mmCIF file of C-alpha atoms in Angstrom:
data_model
loop_
_atom_site.group_PDB
_atom_site.id
_atom_site.type_symbol
_atom_site.label_atom_id
_atom_site.label_comp_id
_atom_site.label_asym_id
_atom_site.label_seq_id
_atom_site.Cartn_x
_atom_site.Cartn_y
_atom_site.Cartn_z
ATOM 1 C CA MET A 27 -27.697 -15.393 -49.033
ATOM 2 C CA PRO A 28 -23.910 -15.451 -48.445
ATOM 3 C CA VAL A 29 -22.617 -13.869 -45.254
ATOM 4 C CA PRO A 30 -20.841 -10.582 -46.144
ATOM 5 C CA HIS A 31 -17.218 -10.178 -45.126
ATOM 6 C CA THR A 32 -16.374 -7.373 -42.724
ATOM 7 C CA PRO A 33 -14.515 -4.610 -44.599
ATOM 8 C CA PRO A 34 -11.233 -3.452 -43.040
ATOM 9 C CA ASP A 35 -12.560 0.126 -42.896
ATOM 10 C CA SER A 36 -15.708 -0.755 -40.978
ATOM 11 C CA ASP A 37 -17.128 1.636 -38.356
ATOM 12 C CA GLN A 38 -16.321 4.599 -40.566
ATOM 13 C CA LEU A 39 -18.030 7.383 -42.476
ATOM 14 C CA THR A 40 -16.516 8.347 -45.847
ATOM 15 C CA ARG A 41 -17.494 11.448 -47.827
ATOM 16 C CA PHE A 42 -16.914 11.703 -51.570
ATOM 17 C CA LEU A 43 -17.565 13.924 -54.575
ATOM 18 C CA LEU A 44 -18.465 13.330 -58.212
ATOM 19 C CA PRO A 45 -17.265 16.685 -59.595
ATOM 20 C CA VAL A 46 -18.511 16.458 -63.195
ATOM 21 C CA PRO A 47 -22.136 15.454 -62.393
ATOM 22 C CA GLY A 48 -22.155 17.851 -59.429
ATOM 23 C CA VAL A 49 -23.039 15.115 -56.942
ATOM 24 C CA ARG A 50 -21.883 14.530 -53.378
ATOM 25 C CA GLY A 51 -22.080 11.320 -51.395
ATOM 26 C CA VAL A 52 -21.520 9.532 -48.103
ATOM 27 C CA ARG A 53 -20.803 5.886 -47.354
ATOM 28 C CA VAL A 54 -21.204 4.431 -43.852
ATOM 29 C CA HIS A 55 -20.327 0.951 -42.634
ATOM 30 C CA LEU A 56 -20.948 -0.339 -39.100
ATOM 31 C CA HIS A 57 -19.736 -3.585 -37.554
ATOM 32 C CA GLU A 58 -18.782 -3.451 -33.878
ATOM 33 C CA THR A 59 -20.888 -0.304 -33.470
ATOM 34 C CA TRP A 60 -23.950 -2.118 -34.816
ATOM 35 C CA ARG A 61 -23.324 -5.234 -32.725
ATOM 36 C CA GLN A 62 -23.271 -3.101 -29.579
ATOM 37 C CA ILE A 63 -26.462 -1.237 -30.532
ATOM 38 C CA ARG A 64 -28.423 -4.446 -31.045
ATOM 39 C CA SER A 65 -26.904 -6.313 -28.062
ATOM 40 C CA THR A 66 -29.220 -4.684 -25.497
ATOM 41 C CA GLU A 67 -32.419 -6.280 -26.877
ATOM 42 C CA ASP A 68 -33.339 -9.528 -28.618
ATOM 43 C CA TYR A 69 -35.155 -7.910 -31.529
ATOM 44 C CA PRO A 70 -37.100 -9.882 -34.154
ATOM 45 C CA VAL A 71 -35.052 -10.141 -37.364
ATOM 46 C CA ALA A 72 -37.122 -7.628 -39.344
ATOM 47 C CA VAL A 73 -37.041 -5.084 -36.509
ATOM 48 C CA ALA A 74 -33.281 -5.510 -36.051
ATOM 49 C CA GLU A 75 -32.676 -4.943 -39.755
ATOM 50 C CA LEU A 76 -34.783 -1.784 -39.715
ATOM 51 C CA LEU A 77 -32.899 -0.511 -36.673
ATOM 52 C CA GLY A 78 -29.555 -1.208 -38.365
ATOM 53 C CA GLU A 79 -30.700 0.707 -41.433
ATOM 54 C CA ALA A 80 -31.854 3.611 -39.243
ATOM 55 C CA ALA A 81 -28.487 3.715 -37.453
ATOM 56 C CA ALA A 82 -26.637 3.788 -40.784
ATOM 57 C CA ALA A 83 -28.958 6.543 -42.021
ATOM 58 C CA ALA A 84 -28.428 8.711 -38.925
ATOM 59 C CA ALA A 85 -24.669 8.509 -39.471
ATOM 60 C CA LEU A 86 -25.020 9.183 -43.216
ATOM 61 C CA PHE A 87 -26.923 12.409 -42.626
ATOM 62 C CA THR A 88 -24.156 13.834 -40.411
ATOM 63 C CA GLY A 89 -21.892 13.633 -43.459
ATOM 64 C CA HIS A 90 -23.384 16.805 -44.979
ATOM 65 C CA ALA A 91 -25.575 18.446 -42.339
ATOM 66 C CA LYS A 92 -24.062 20.933 -39.895
ATOM 67 C CA VAL A 93 -24.186 18.943 -36.678
ATOM 68 C CA ASP A 94 -22.363 20.243 -33.608
ATOM 69 C CA GLY A 95 -24.517 18.270 -31.206
ATOM 70 C CA ARG A 96 -26.621 15.326 -32.357
ATOM 71 C CA LEU A 97 -28.798 14.205 -35.240
ATOM 72 C CA SER A 98 -31.593 11.696 -34.772
ATOM 73 C CA VAL A 99 -34.015 9.894 -37.039
ATOM 74 C CA GLN A 100 -37.293 8.588 -35.721
ATOM 75 C CA LEU A 101 -40.291 6.716 -37.090
ATOM 76 C CA ARG A 102 -43.501 6.769 -35.070
ATOM 77 C CA GLY A 103 -46.586 4.747 -35.803
ATOM 78 C CA GLN A 104 -49.581 2.965 -34.326
ATOM 79 C CA GLY A 105 -49.001 -0.490 -35.809
ATOM 80 C CA ALA A 106 -46.793 -3.388 -34.740
ATOM 81 C CA LEU A 107 -43.678 -1.186 -34.677
ATOM 82 C CA ARG A 108 -44.372 1.862 -32.510
ATOM 83 C CA THR A 109 -40.966 3.586 -32.484
ATOM 84 C CA LEU A 110 -37.719 3.319 -34.400
ATOM 85 C CA PHE A 111 -35.031 5.721 -33.176
ATOM 86 C CA ALA A 112 -31.350 6.170 -34.025
ATOM 87 C CA GLU A 113 -28.973 8.977 -33.136
ATOM 88 C CA CYS A 114 -25.479 10.042 -34.228
ATOM 89 C CA THR A 115 -23.476 12.771 -32.506
ATOM 90 C CA ALA A 116 -20.925 15.189 -33.929
ATOM 91 C CA ALA A 117 -18.274 13.043 -32.235
ATOM 92 C CA GLY A 118 -19.384 10.036 -34.294
ATOM 93 C CA THR A 119 -21.072 8.064 -31.501
ATOM 94 C CA LEU A 120 -24.260 6.169 -32.290
ATOM 95 C CA ARG A 121 -27.098 4.611 -30.347
ATOM 96 C CA GLY A 122 -30.539 3.331 -31.278
ATOM 97 C CA ILE A 123 -33.655 1.579 -30.086
ATOM 98 C CA ALA A 124 -36.873 0.040 -31.409
ATOM 99 C CA ARG A 125 -40.148 -0.423 -29.562
ATOM 100 C CA MET A 126 -42.969 -2.788 -30.469
ATOM 101 C CA ALA A 127 -46.626 -2.732 -29.507
ATOM 102 C CA GLU A 128 -47.120 -5.107 -26.586
ATOM 103 C CA ALA A 129 -49.774 -7.096 -28.424
ATOM 104 C CA GLU A 130 -47.546 -7.370 -31.515
ATOM 105 C CA PRO A 131 -44.324 -9.173 -30.526
ATOM 106 C CA GLY A 132 -42.841 -9.348 -34.012
ATOM 107 C CA LEU A 133 -42.817 -8.192 -37.621
ATOM 108 C CA ALA A 134 -42.964 -10.623 -40.510
ATOM 109 C CA THR A 135 -41.435 -8.180 -43.001
ATOM 110 C CA ARG A 136 -39.718 -4.799 -43.109
ATOM 111 C CA ASP A 137 -42.703 -3.224 -44.873
ATOM 112 C CA LEU A 138 -43.214 0.158 -43.220
ATOM 113 C CA GLY A 139 -46.896 -0.057 -44.061
ATOM 114 C CA GLN A 140 -47.124 -1.992 -40.806
ATOM 115 C CA LEU A 141 -46.576 1.248 -38.898
ATOM 116 C CA GLY A 142 -50.244 2.011 -39.492
ATOM 117 C CA ALA A 143 -52.163 5.094 -40.594
ATOM 118 C CA GLY A 144 -50.740 8.450 -39.545
ATOM 119 C CA ALA A 145 -47.135 7.227 -39.215
ATOM 120 C CA VAL A 146 -44.536 9.990 -39.470
ATOM 121 C CA LEU A 147 -40.819 10.297 -40.097
ATOM 122 C CA ALA A 148 -38.766 12.910 -38.208
ATOM 123 C CA ILE A 149 -35.185 14.060 -38.596
ATOM 124 C CA THR A 150 -34.009 16.234 -35.709
ATOM 125 C CA ILE A 151 -30.775 18.210 -35.344
ATOM 126 C CA GLU A 152 -29.935 19.600 -31.921
ATOM 127 C CA ASN A 153 -26.872 21.836 -31.577
ATOM 128 C CA PRO A 154 -25.514 23.304 -28.338
ATOM 129 C CA GLY A 155 -26.315 26.936 -27.646
ATOM 130 C CA LEU A 156 -23.587 29.559 -27.773
ATOM 131 C CA SER A 157 -22.549 31.650 -24.753
ATOM 132 C CA GLY A 158 -24.918 29.889 -22.380
ATOM 133 C CA ARG A 159 -27.952 30.109 -24.660
ATOM 134 C CA GLU A 160 -30.494 27.332 -25.004
ATOM 135 C CA PRO A 161 -29.644 24.587 -27.541
ATOM 136 C CA SER A 162 -30.970 25.200 -31.046
ATOM 137 C CA ARG A 163 -33.269 22.511 -32.397
ATOM 138 C CA TYR A 164 -34.442 21.881 -35.941
ATOM 139 C CA GLN A 165 -36.946 19.160 -36.785
ATOM 140 C CA GLY A 166 -38.352 18.138 -40.144
ATOM 141 C CA LEU A 167 -41.484 15.966 -40.306
ATOM 142 C CA VAL A 168 -43.075 14.182 -43.251
ATOM 143 C CA PRO A 169 -45.894 11.624 -43.458
ATOM 144 C CA LEU A 170 -44.633 8.089 -43.939
ATOM 145 C CA GLU A 171 -45.801 6.874 -47.341
ATOM 146 C CA ALA A 172 -42.934 4.677 -48.624
ATOM 147 C CA ASP A 173 -42.718 0.978 -47.779
ATOM 148 C CA SER A 174 -38.936 1.027 -47.179
ATOM 149 C CA LEU A 175 -36.723 3.114 -44.921
ATOM 150 C CA ALA A 176 -34.528 4.272 -47.814
ATOM 151 C CA GLY A 177 -37.633 5.336 -49.752
ATOM 152 C CA ALA A 178 -38.983 7.196 -46.722
ATOM 153 C CA PHE A 179 -35.783 9.202 -46.386
ATOM 154 C CA GLU A 180 -35.715 9.965 -50.107
ATOM 155 C CA ASP A 181 -39.254 11.322 -49.740
ATOM 156 C CA TYR A 182 -38.113 13.427 -46.781
ATOM 157 C CA PHE A 183 -35.268 15.097 -48.678
ATOM 158 C CA ARG A 184 -37.450 15.688 -51.722
ATOM 159 C CA GLN A 185 -40.287 17.258 -49.720
ATOM 160 C CA SER A 186 -38.460 19.025 -46.890
ATOM 161 C CA GLU A 187 -35.075 19.904 -48.379
ATOM 162 C CA GLN A 188 -35.897 19.984 -52.109
ATOM 163 C CA LEU A 189 -32.727 17.975 -52.734
ATOM 164 C CA PRO A 190 -32.684 15.041 -55.192
ATOM 165 C CA THR A 191 -31.389 12.179 -53.023
ATOM 166 C CA ARG A 192 -30.823 8.445 -53.396
ATOM 167 C CA LEU A 193 -30.189 6.023 -50.540
ATOM 168 C CA LEU A 194 -29.355 2.361 -50.228
ATOM 169 C CA LEU A 195 -29.530 0.923 -46.706
ATOM 170 C CA ALA A 196 -28.808 -2.631 -45.591
ATOM 171 C CA ALA A 197 -28.335 -4.550 -42.349
ATOM 172 C CA ASP A 198 -27.851 -8.117 -41.190
ATOM 173 C CA GLN A 199 -26.869 -9.694 -37.886
ATOM 174 C CA ASP A 200 -23.310 -8.319 -37.886
ATOM 175 C CA HIS A 201 -23.254 -5.343 -40.251
ATOM 176 C CA ALA A 202 -25.223 -2.220 -41.123
ATOM 177 C CA ALA A 203 -24.357 0.083 -44.004
ATOM 178 C CA GLY A 204 -25.620 2.918 -46.126
ATOM 179 C CA LEU A 205 -24.778 4.871 -49.261
ATOM 180 C CA MET A 206 -26.277 8.276 -50.055
ATOM 181 C CA LEU A 207 -26.059 10.432 -53.164
ATOM 182 C CA GLN A 208 -27.285 14.042 -53.286
ATOM 183 C CA LYS A 209 -27.271 16.679 -55.966
ATOM 184 C CA LEU A 210 -24.916 19.447 -54.907
ATOM 185 C CA PRO A 211 -26.987 22.507 -53.967
ATOM 186 C CA GLY A 212 -26.374 25.267 -56.506
ATOM 187 C CA ASP A 213 -24.221 23.104 -58.800
ATOM 188 C CA PRO A 214 -26.053 22.070 -61.983
ATOM 189 C CA GLY A 215 -23.266 19.712 -63.098
ATOM 190 C CA ASP A 216 -23.376 18.446 -66.657
ATOM 191 C CA ALA A 217 -26.666 17.921 -68.448
ATOM 192 C CA ASP A 218 -27.318 14.287 -67.555
ATOM 193 C CA GLY A 219 -24.986 14.008 -64.545
ATOM 194 C CA TRP A 220 -27.635 13.144 -61.958
ATOM 195 C CA THR A 221 -29.282 10.596 -64.242
ATOM 196 C CA ARG A 222 -25.926 8.966 -64.945
ATOM 197 C CA ALA A 223 -24.878 8.898 -61.270
ATOM 198 C CA THR A 224 -28.169 7.371 -60.119
ATOM 199 C CA ALA A 225 -28.056 4.741 -62.873
ATOM 200 C CA LEU A 226 -24.642 3.655 -61.561
ATOM 201 C CA PHE A 227 -25.968 3.787 -57.991
ATOM 202 C CA ASP A 228 -28.767 1.385 -58.942
ATOM 203 C CA THR A 229 -26.242 -1.304 -59.917
ATOM 204 C CA LEU A 230 -25.099 -1.674 -56.283
ATOM 205 C CA SER A 231 -26.491 -4.639 -54.345
ATOM 206 C CA ALA A 232 -27.100 -4.824 -50.596
ATOM 207 C CA ASP A 233 -24.463 -7.585 -50.299
ATOM 208 C CA GLU A 234 -21.851 -5.369 -51.963
ATOM 209 C CA LEU A 235 -22.770 -2.450 -49.724
ATOM 210 C CA LEU A 236 -22.297 -4.636 -46.645
ATOM 211 C CA SER A 237 -19.040 -6.280 -47.746
ATOM 212 C CA LEU A 238 -16.970 -3.859 -49.860
ATOM 213 C CA PRO A 239 -14.476 -1.358 -48.407
ATOM 214 C CA ALA A 240 -15.189 2.261 -49.299
ATOM 215 C CA THR A 241 -12.336 2.535 -51.803
ATOM 216 C CA ALA A 242 -13.394 -0.592 -53.706
ATOM 217 C CA LEU A 243 -17.073 0.335 -53.579
ATOM 218 C CA LEU A 244 -16.552 3.855 -54.940
ATOM 219 C CA ARG A 245 -14.135 2.649 -57.612
ATOM 220 C CA ARG A 246 -16.561 -0.090 -58.653
ATOM 221 C CA LEU A 247 -19.411 2.419 -59.040
ATOM 222 C CA PHE A 248 -17.948 5.743 -60.033
ATOM 223 C CA HIS A 249 -14.434 5.352 -61.465
ATOM 224 C CA GLU A 250 -15.578 6.805 -64.802
ATOM 225 C CA GLU A 251 -16.953 9.879 -62.986
ATOM 226 C CA GLY A 252 -13.601 10.787 -61.427
ATOM 227 C CA VAL A 253 -14.791 10.097 -57.886
ATOM 228 C CA GLU A 254 -12.863 12.036 -55.227
ATOM 229 C CA ALA A 255 -12.697 10.856 -51.608
ATOM 230 C CA LEU A 256 -13.143 13.787 -49.212
ATOM 231 C CA GLY A 257 -12.002 12.064 -46.042
ATOM 232 C CA SER A 258 -13.245 9.627 -43.436
ATOM 233 C CA ARG A 259 -13.969 9.661 -39.733
ATOM 234 C CA PRO A 260 -14.484 6.858 -37.220
ATOM 235 C CA LEU A 261 -17.840 5.834 -35.787
ATOM 236 C CA ALA A 262 -18.470 4.051 -32.492
ATOM 237 C CA PHE A 263 -21.235 3.090 -30.101
ATOM 238 C CA GLY A 264 -21.831 5.635 -27.360
ATOM 239 C CA CYS A 265 -24.587 6.443 -24.882
ATOM 240 C CA SER A 266 -25.176 9.733 -23.091
ATOM 241 C CA CYS A 267 -26.825 8.199 -20.028
ATOM 242 C CA SER A 268 -25.310 8.864 -16.592
ATOM 243 C CA ARG A 269 -26.268 8.558 -12.948
ATOM 244 C CA GLU A 270 -26.861 12.309 -12.865
ATOM 245 C CA ARG A 271 -29.255 12.158 -15.843
ATOM 246 C CA VAL A 272 -31.173 9.248 -14.356
ATOM 247 C CA ALA A 273 -31.434 11.161 -11.079
ATOM 248 C CA GLY A 274 -32.827 14.080 -13.069
ATOM 249 C CA MET A 275 -35.399 11.761 -14.609
ATOM 250 C CA LEU A 276 -36.478 10.572 -11.137
ATOM 251 C CA ARG A 277 -36.676 14.195 -9.982
ATOM 252 C CA SER A 278 -38.906 15.075 -12.933
ATOM 253 C CA LEU A 279 -41.389 12.343 -11.963
ATOM 254 C CA GLY A 280 -42.343 14.215 -8.814
ATOM 255 C CA PRO A 281 -42.368 12.892 -5.239
ATOM 256 C CA ALA A 282 -45.237 10.405 -5.541
ATOM 257 C CA GLU A 283 -43.997 8.619 -8.676
ATOM 258 C CA ALA A 284 -40.322 8.744 -7.642
ATOM 259 C CA ARG A 285 -41.134 7.088 -4.315
ATOM 260 C CA ALA A 286 -43.376 4.552 -6.072
ATOM 261 C CA ALA A 287 -40.352 3.554 -8.188
ATOM 262 C CA VAL A 288 -38.719 2.160 -5.020
ATOM 263 C CA ILE A 289 -39.536 -1.541 -5.109
ATOM 264 C CA ASP A 290 -37.975 -4.121 -2.786
ATOM 265 C CA GLY A 291 -35.743 -1.505 -1.211
ATOM 266 C CA ALA A 292 -34.473 0.351 -4.284
ATOM 267 C CA ALA A 293 -35.401 2.225 -7.457
ATOM 268 C CA ARG A 294 -33.826 0.289 -10.337
ATOM 269 C CA ILE A 295 -33.576 1.954 -13.745
ATOM 270 C CA ARG A 296 -32.073 0.342 -16.843
ATOM 271 C CA CYS A 297 -30.960 2.480 -19.777
ATOM 272 C CA GLU A 298 -32.796 1.185 -22.847
ATOM 273 C CA PHE A 299 -29.958 2.226 -25.169
ATOM 274 C CA CYS A 300 -26.902 0.670 -23.516
ATOM 275 C CA GLY A 301 -28.302 -1.639 -20.819
ATOM 276 C CA GLU A 302 -26.536 0.162 -17.959
ATOM 277 C CA ARG A 303 -28.378 -0.312 -14.669
ATOM 278 C CA TYR A 304 -28.716 2.406 -12.034
ATOM 279 C CA VAL A 305 -29.822 1.692 -8.460
ATOM 280 C CA PHE A 306 -31.019 4.294 -5.937
ATOM 281 C CA ASP A 307 -31.867 3.338 -2.352
ATOM 282 C CA PRO A 308 -34.764 5.131 -0.588
ATOM 283 C CA ASP A 309 -32.454 7.633 1.139
ATOM 284 C CA GLU A 310 -30.890 8.582 -2.217
ATOM 285 C CA VAL A 311 -34.347 9.105 -3.720
ATOM 286 C CA GLU A 312 -35.213 11.454 -0.831
ATOM 287 C CA VAL A 313 -31.974 13.405 -1.381
ATOM 288 C CA ILE A 314 -32.882 13.791 -5.072
ATOM 289 C CA LEU A 315 -36.371 15.058 -4.168
ATOM 290 C CA ALA A 316 -34.976 17.434 -1.524
ATOM 291 C CA ALA A 317 -32.585 18.905 -4.103
ATOM 292 C CA ALA A 318 -35.528 19.423 -6.465
ATOM 293 C CA ALA A 319 -37.363 21.391 -3.766
ATOM 294 C CA ILE A 320 -34.297 23.571 -3.108
ATOM 295 C CA ASP A 321 -33.799 24.231 -6.840
ATOM 296 C CA MET A 322 -37.415 25.303 -7.344
ATOM 297 C CA PRO A 323 -37.402 29.025 -8.185
ATOM 298 C CA ALA A 324 -39.255 31.391 -5.880
ATOM 299 C CA PRO A 325 -42.249 33.203 -7.367
ATOM 300 C CA GLU A 326 -41.493 36.635 -8.773
ATOM 301 C CA ARG A 327 -44.367 38.216 -6.805
ATOM 302 C CA VAL A 328 -46.810 37.331 -4.071
ATOM 303 C CA GLN A 329 -49.637 35.232 -5.492
#
């Protein structure tokens, strides 16, 4: 297979509209963002491609959903691939990770049937609370029945959102990309608009999705439908880890486990998403635990 060229508008999300059929869409292309996501682990090829597709999908879904905080997609199963997770924030930063079963070091194919019985797909939106309130969290779950990631997400939107949706996702070593079409809620469009739009969508190949700039891709597919670009925004790799958050994680372990994490004179924690390493000496661990004891609320009444 030829190596796709990197489009000049890579690491961007582009929204568009097909006004006559009453269809909206999003195109995402990742290059440097994807290379940074996959740089923290030496994933098997099939796992890396699935993770790239998941990262593209997470970004795609922020194109229409109301996201003030973060949107994540996650697959969980009991087979060779245990977890596939990707997240995109309202600011356009992405991160992702995949986890394999220890006894299953690799995947031969991208067939999601390898996730095993009982596998589920989750899409989660978490938005910050207003006026000091707790963050609001919405999560949709569906059983995983499709054998491809794009098919799994189409099933999700059909079952959970009742929205006709088509997705094409693709990833290779250097690029990850996605294209999504959805019927506009409340807009019937013309009689065969959705059928016509999806027939055009089906002519797009994975190589074209990975290599064409948004303008050329949309013109190639939908010029006869009067496609209208609705604007673009940049995407980039970003991780929310910090020394303070890692300290909070140590605090949550409790005294016994936090002290047990000190090995050869220090507790060493590596962020799985970005590879950043945090080191706490024994005195720092004790300060963290002492702060946890001070922060513990007093009981409301004598017990």
